[in-house]
Amino acid sequence: MAGKFISLEGGEGAGKTTLIRKLKTHLENQGLEVIITREPGGTPGAEDLRDILLTGQTDRWSPVTEALLMYAARVDHVERLIQPALARGAWVISDRFSDSTLAYQGAAGGVDIARIRQLHTVALEDFYPDLTFILDLDPLVGLRRTVERGEDPTRFEMHETDFHTRLRDAFLRIASDEPDRCVVLDASMAPDAVYEAALEIMADKLGANA
Ligand code: T5A
């Protein structure tokens, strides 16, 4: 039986990585093989692209170039890691996927959404996650969390507040446009409360195994 593909989306510091670790442990306790991965990245070639995408000045690439680079990385990721894992029955959880391109390069960066959707079709046809969690959080709270972590900011974290507000609105719009696939989680709750809410949704949407 094919596995399931879950993506987590949201603004900076929303708590995706924290939630993914908990979901992995839960699913492994159900006897499932679980692969956790991230975008941009996830395979050696895509991680090379991640290095150039996340470093340098905010205007290092135009939003269209960013979208193309994100999709170059994504095709490698899907073909070499995600699809083979799903085919052998593993569950794959990715820290970001295609909705991030719609939100970051599209709604926040200014690339026409229809153009990004066309790019998706050219690159991956109708391949999408089975379930997407959108972690919704005030962007200032998320950015504060990343600052408190003490790492250097990425190119995207350095954008103005307006950019992060557009991102939040974009993710909420994606969730309301695609209610079968996407579920919004209130990421201002404590980590365990976010996890409990995610477990309930996963069981409801993906069935008994979850
Ligand atoms: N990008 C990506 C695009 O522009 N287009 C694309 O198509 C794609 C795929 C990736 C960047 O690339 C951009 C978007 C991103 O800017 P990244 O470093 O992977 O860069 O950035 P993020 O994905 O945003 O990852 P972060 O690690 O910054 O955030 P997370 O994973 O959402 O948050 P997490 O779990 O690491 O938590 C952050 C801090 O908050 C605490 C944690 O302990 C941690 O210290 N925390 C909480 N605190 C209070 N309450 C909670 N519920 C908490 N949950 C976590």
CSV table of C-alpha atoms and ligand atoms in Angstrom, one decimal:
chain,number,residue,atom,x,y,z
A,1,MET,CA,0.0,0.0,0.0
A,2,ALA,CA,1.3,3.5,-0.9
A,3,GLY,CA,2.3,5.8,2.0
A,4,LYS,CA,1.0,9.2,2.8
A,5,PHE,CA,2.5,12.6,2.1
A,6,ILE,CA,2.0,15.4,4.7
A,7,SER,CA,3.4,18.9,4.4
A,8,LEU,CA,3.6,21.6,7.0
A,9,GLU,CA,3.4,25.2,6.0
A,10,GLY,CA,3.4,28.7,7.7
A,11,GLY,CA,5.5,31.7,8.3
A,12,GLU,CA,8.9,31.9,9.9
A,13,GLY,CA,9.2,30.3,13.3
A,14,ALA,CA,5.7,29.0,13.3
A,15,GLY,CA,6.8,25.7,14.9
A,16,LYS,CA,6.8,23.3,11.9
A,17,THR,CA,10.1,21.6,12.9
A,18,THR,CA,8.9,21.2,16.4
A,19,LEU,CA,5.6,19.6,15.4
A,20,ILE,CA,7.2,17.3,12.7
A,21,ARG,CA,9.5,15.7,15.3
A,22,LYS,CA,6.4,14.8,17.5
A,23,LEU,CA,4.4,13.5,14.5
A,24,LYS,CA,7.3,11.3,13.5
A,25,THR,CA,7.5,9.7,16.9
A,26,HIS,CA,3.8,9.1,17.0
A,27,LEU,CA,3.6,7.5,13.5
A,28,GLU,CA,6.7,5.3,14.2
A,29,ASN,CA,4.9,4.1,17.3
A,30,GLN,CA,2.1,2.9,15.0
A,31,GLY,CA,4.7,0.8,13.2
A,32,LEU,CA,5.1,3.0,10.1
A,33,GLU,CA,8.2,3.9,8.3
A,34,VAL,CA,8.5,7.7,8.5
A,35,ILE,CA,10.7,10.0,6.4
A,36,ILE,CA,11.1,13.6,7.5
A,37,THR,CA,12.4,16.1,5.0
A,38,ARG,CA,12.3,19.8,4.2
A,39,GLU,CA,12.2,22.3,1.4
A,40,PRO,CA,14.1,23.8,-0.2
A,41,GLY,CA,16.2,20.7,0.2
A,42,GLY,CA,15.8,17.0,1.1
A,43,THR,CA,18.2,15.5,-1.5
A,44,PRO,CA,21.9,16.3,-2.1
A,45,GLY,CA,21.1,18.3,-5.3
A,46,ALA,CA,18.2,20.2,-3.7
A,47,GLU,CA,20.3,20.9,-0.6
A,48,ASP,CA,22.9,22.6,-2.9
A,49,LEU,CA,20.1,24.8,-4.2
A,50,ARG,CA,19.0,25.5,-0.7
A,51,ASP,CA,22.4,26.9,0.2
A,52,ILE,CA,22.2,29.5,-2.6
A,53,LEU,CA,18.6,30.3,-2.0
A,54,LEU,CA,18.8,31.0,1.7
A,55,THR,CA,22.1,33.1,1.7
A,56,GLY,CA,23.0,36.5,0.5
A,57,GLN,CA,21.0,39.7,0.2
A,58,THR,CA,17.1,39.6,0.1
A,59,ASP,CA,17.2,40.8,-3.6
A,60,ARG,CA,19.8,38.3,-4.6
A,61,TRP,CA,17.2,36.6,-6.9
A,62,SER,CA,14.1,38.0,-8.4
A,63,PRO,CA,10.9,36.3,-7.1
A,64,VAL,CA,10.5,34.6,-10.6
A,65,THR,CA,14.0,33.2,-10.4
A,66,GLU,CA,13.4,32.1,-6.9
A,67,ALA,CA,10.2,30.2,-8.0
A,68,LEU,CA,12.1,28.5,-10.7
A,69,LEU,CA,15.0,27.5,-8.4
A,70,MET,CA,12.4,26.3,-5.8
A,71,TYR,CA,10.8,24.1,-8.4
A,72,ALA,CA,14.2,22.8,-9.7
A,73,ALA,CA,14.9,21.7,-6.1
A,74,ARG,CA,11.4,20.4,-5.7
A,75,VAL,CA,11.4,18.1,-8.7
A,76,ASP,CA,14.7,16.5,-7.6
A,77,HIS,CA,13.2,16.1,-4.1
A,78,VAL,CA,10.0,14.5,-5.3
A,79,GLU,CA,11.6,12.2,-7.9
A,80,ARG,CA,14.5,11.0,-5.8
A,81,LEU,CA,13.1,11.0,-2.3
A,82,ILE,CA,9.4,11.5,-1.9
A,83,GLN,CA,7.9,9.3,-4.6
A,84,PRO,CA,10.2,6.3,-4.0
A,85,ALA,CA,9.4,6.5,-0.3
A,86,LEU,CA,5.6,6.7,-0.8
A,87,ALA,CA,5.9,3.8,-3.3
A,88,ARG,CA,7.4,1.5,-0.7
A,89,GLY,CA,4.7,2.4,1.8
A,90,ALA,CA,6.6,5.0,3.9
A,91,TRP,CA,4.9,8.1,5.3
A,92,VAL,CA,6.7,11.4,4.3
A,93,ILE,CA,6.5,14.6,6.3
A,94,SER,CA,7.9,17.7,4.6
A,95,ASP,CA,8.8,21.0,6.3
A,96,ARG,CA,7.3,23.1,3.5
A,97,PHE,CA,6.3,22.2,-0.1
A,98,SER,CA,4.5,23.9,-3.0
A,99,ASP,CA,2.3,26.2,-0.9
A,100,SER,CA,5.4,28.0,0.2
A,101,THR,CA,6.2,29.0,-3.4
A,102,LEU,CA,2.6,30.3,-3.8
A,103,ALA,CA,2.9,32.3,-0.6
A,104,TYR,CA,6.5,33.5,-0.6
A,105,GLN,CA,7.2,34.0,-4.3
A,106,GLY,CA,3.6,34.5,-5.3
A,107,ALA,CA,1.5,36.5,-2.8
A,108,ALA,CA,4.4,38.1,-0.9
A,109,GLY,CA,6.9,38.3,-3.8
A,110,GLY,CA,4.5,39.4,-6.5
A,111,VAL,CA,4.7,36.5,-9.0
A,112,ASP,CA,1.3,35.8,-10.6
A,113,ILE,CA,-0.3,32.9,-8.8
A,114,ALA,CA,-1.7,31.4,-12.0
A,115,ARG,CA,1.9,31.4,-13.4
A,116,ILE,CA,3.1,29.5,-10.3
A,117,ARG,CA,0.3,27.0,-10.6
A,118,GLN,CA,1.3,26.5,-14.3
A,119,LEU,CA,4.9,25.9,-13.2
A,120,HIS,CA,3.7,23.3,-10.7
A,121,THR,CA,1.8,21.5,-13.5
A,122,VAL,CA,4.8,21.5,-15.8
A,123,ALA,CA,7.1,20.3,-13.1
A,124,LEU,CA,5.0,17.9,-11.1
A,125,GLU,CA,1.6,17.5,-12.9
A,126,ASP,CA,-1.0,16.9,-10.2
A,127,PHE,CA,1.3,15.7,-7.4
A,128,TYR,CA,0.3,17.4,-4.1
A,129,PRO,CA,0.4,16.3,-0.4
A,130,ASP,CA,-2.4,14.2,1.0
A,131,LEU,CA,-2.7,16.6,3.9
A,132,THR,CA,-1.2,20.0,4.6
A,133,PHE,CA,-1.1,21.6,8.0
A,134,ILE,CA,-0.9,25.4,7.9
A,135,LEU,CA,0.5,26.7,11.1
A,136,ASP,CA,-1.0,30.2,11.6
A,137,LEU,CA,0.8,32.7,13.8
A,138,ASP,CA,1.3,36.4,14.2
A,139,PRO,CA,4.4,37.0,12.1
A,140,LEU,CA,6.1,39.1,14.8
A,141,VAL,CA,5.7,36.3,17.3
A,142,GLY,CA,7.2,33.8,14.8
A,143,LEU,CA,10.1,36.1,13.9
A,144,ARG,CA,10.8,36.7,17.7
A,145,ARG,CA,11.0,32.9,18.1
A,146,THR,CA,13.6,32.6,15.4
A,147,VAL,CA,15.6,35.5,16.9
A,148,GLU,CA,15.6,33.9,20.3
A,149,ARG,CA,17.0,30.7,18.7
A,150,GLY,CA,20.1,32.8,18.1
A,151,GLU,CA,20.9,31.7,14.5
A,152,ASP,CA,21.8,34.1,11.6
A,153,PRO,CA,18.6,35.2,9.8
A,154,THR,CA,18.0,33.7,6.3
A,155,ARG,CA,17.3,35.9,3.3
A,156,PHE,CA,13.6,35.5,3.8
A,157,GLU,CA,13.6,36.3,7.5
A,158,MET,CA,15.2,39.6,6.6
A,159,HIS,CA,12.2,40.9,4.6
A,160,GLU,CA,10.1,43.8,6.0
A,161,THR,CA,7.1,43.1,8.3
A,162,ASP,CA,4.7,43.8,5.4
A,163,PHE,CA,6.1,40.8,3.5
A,164,HIS,CA,5.5,38.5,6.5
A,165,THR,CA,1.9,39.8,6.9
A,166,ARG,CA,1.2,39.1,3.2
A,167,LEU,CA,2.6,35.6,3.7
A,168,ARG,CA,0.2,34.9,6.6
A,169,ASP,CA,-2.8,36.1,4.6
A,170,ALA,CA,-1.7,34.0,1.6
A,171,PHE,CA,-1.4,30.8,3.7
A,172,LEU,CA,-4.9,31.4,5.1
A,173,ARG,CA,-6.3,32.0,1.6
A,174,ILE,CA,-4.7,28.7,0.4
A,175,ALA,CA,-6.4,26.9,3.3
A,176,SER,CA,-9.8,28.3,2.5
A,177,ASP,CA,-9.4,27.6,-1.2
A,178,GLU,CA,-8.4,23.9,-0.6
A,179,PRO,CA,-10.3,22.8,2.5
A,180,ASP,CA,-10.0,19.1,1.6
A,181,ARG,CA,-6.2,19.1,1.7
A,182,CYS,CA,-5.4,22.0,4.0
A,183,VAL,CA,-6.1,22.5,7.7
A,184,VAL,CA,-5.2,25.5,9.7
A,185,LEU,CA,-3.6,25.0,13.2
A,186,ASP,CA,-3.4,27.8,15.8
A,187,ALA,CA,0.4,27.9,16.2
A,188,SER,CA,0.2,30.3,19.2
A,189,MET,CA,-0.8,27.4,21.4
A,190,ALA,CA,1.7,25.5,23.5
A,191,PRO,CA,3.7,22.9,21.4
A,192,ASP,CA,1.8,20.0,23.0
A,193,ALA,CA,-1.6,21.6,22.3
A,194,VAL,CA,-0.6,22.1,18.6
A,195,TYR,CA,0.5,18.4,18.5
A,196,GLU,CA,-2.8,17.1,20.0
A,197,ALA,CA,-4.8,19.2,17.5
A,198,ALA,CA,-2.7,17.8,14.6
A,199,LEU,CA,-3.1,14.2,15.8
A,200,GLU,CA,-6.9,14.6,15.8
A,201,ILE,CA,-6.9,16.0,12.2
A,202,MET,CA,-4.5,13.4,10.9
A,203,ALA,CA,-6.7,10.5,12.2
A,204,ASP,CA,-9.8,12.2,10.8
A,205,LYS,CA,-8.3,12.9,7.3
A,206,LEU,CA,-5.9,10.0,6.8
A,207,GLY,CA,-7.6,7.2,8.7
A,208,ALA,CA,-7.0,4.5,11.3
A,209,ASN,CA,-3.2,4.1,10.8
A,210,ALA,CA,-2.5,7.7,11.8
B,1,T5A,N1,10.9,29.2,0.9
B,1,T5A,C1,10.7,27.9,1.0
B,1,T5A,C2,10.4,29.9,-0.1
B,1,T5A,O1,10.5,31.2,-0.2
B,1,T5A,N2,9.7,29.3,-1.1
B,1,T5A,C3,9.6,27.9,-1.2
B,1,T5A,O2,9.0,27.4,-2.1
B,1,T5A,C4,10.1,27.2,0.0
B,1,T5A,C5,9.9,25.7,0.0
B,1,T5A,C6,13.3,28.1,4.4
B,1,T5A,C7,13.0,29.4,3.8
B,1,T5A,O3,12.7,29.2,2.4
B,1,T5A,C8,11.5,29.9,2.0
B,1,T5A,C9,10.7,30.0,3.3
B,1,T5A,C10,11.7,30.1,4.4
B,1,T5A,O4,12.0,31.4,4.6
B,1,T5A,P1,14.0,27.7,6.9
B,1,T5A,O5,15.2,28.1,7.7
B,1,T5A,O6,13.7,26.2,6.7
B,1,T5A,O7,14.0,28.4,5.6
B,1,T5A,O8,12.8,28.4,7.6
B,1,T5A,P2,11.4,27.9,8.2
B,1,T5A,O9,10.9,26.9,7.3
B,1,T5A,O10,10.6,29.1,8.5
B,1,T5A,O11,11.9,27.2,9.5
B,1,T5A,P3,12.1,27.7,11.0
B,1,T5A,O12,13.0,26.7,11.6
B,1,T5A,O13,12.5,29.1,11.0
B,1,T5A,O14,10.7,27.6,11.6
B,1,T5A,P4,9.8,26.4,12.1
B,1,T5A,O15,10.4,25.1,11.7
B,1,T5A,O16,8.4,26.7,11.7
B,1,T5A,O17,9.9,26.6,13.7
B,1,T5A,P5,10.6,25.7,14.8
B,1,T5A,O18,9.8,24.5,15.1
B,1,T5A,O19,12.0,25.6,14.5
B,1,T5A,O20,10.4,26.7,16.0
B,1,T5A,C11,11.0,28.0,16.1
B,1,T5A,C12,11.3,28.3,17.6
B,1,T5A,O21,10.1,28.4,18.3
B,1,T5A,C13,9.9,27.4,19.3
B,1,T5A,C14,11.0,26.4,19.0
B,1,T5A,O22,11.4,25.7,20.2
B,1,T5A,C15,12.1,27.1,18.3
B,1,T5A,O23,13.0,27.7,19.2
B,1,T5A,N3,8.6,26.9,19.3
B,1,T5A,C16,7.6,27.4,20.0
B,1,T5A,N4,7.5,28.3,21.0
B,1,T5A,C17,6.3,28.5,21.6
B,1,T5A,N5,5.2,27.8,21.3
B,1,T5A,C18,5.2,26.9,20.3
B,1,T5A,N6,4.0,26.3,19.9
B,1,T5A,C19,6.4,26.7,19.6
B,1,T5A,N7,6.8,25.8,18.6
B,1,T5A,C20,8.1,26.0,18.4
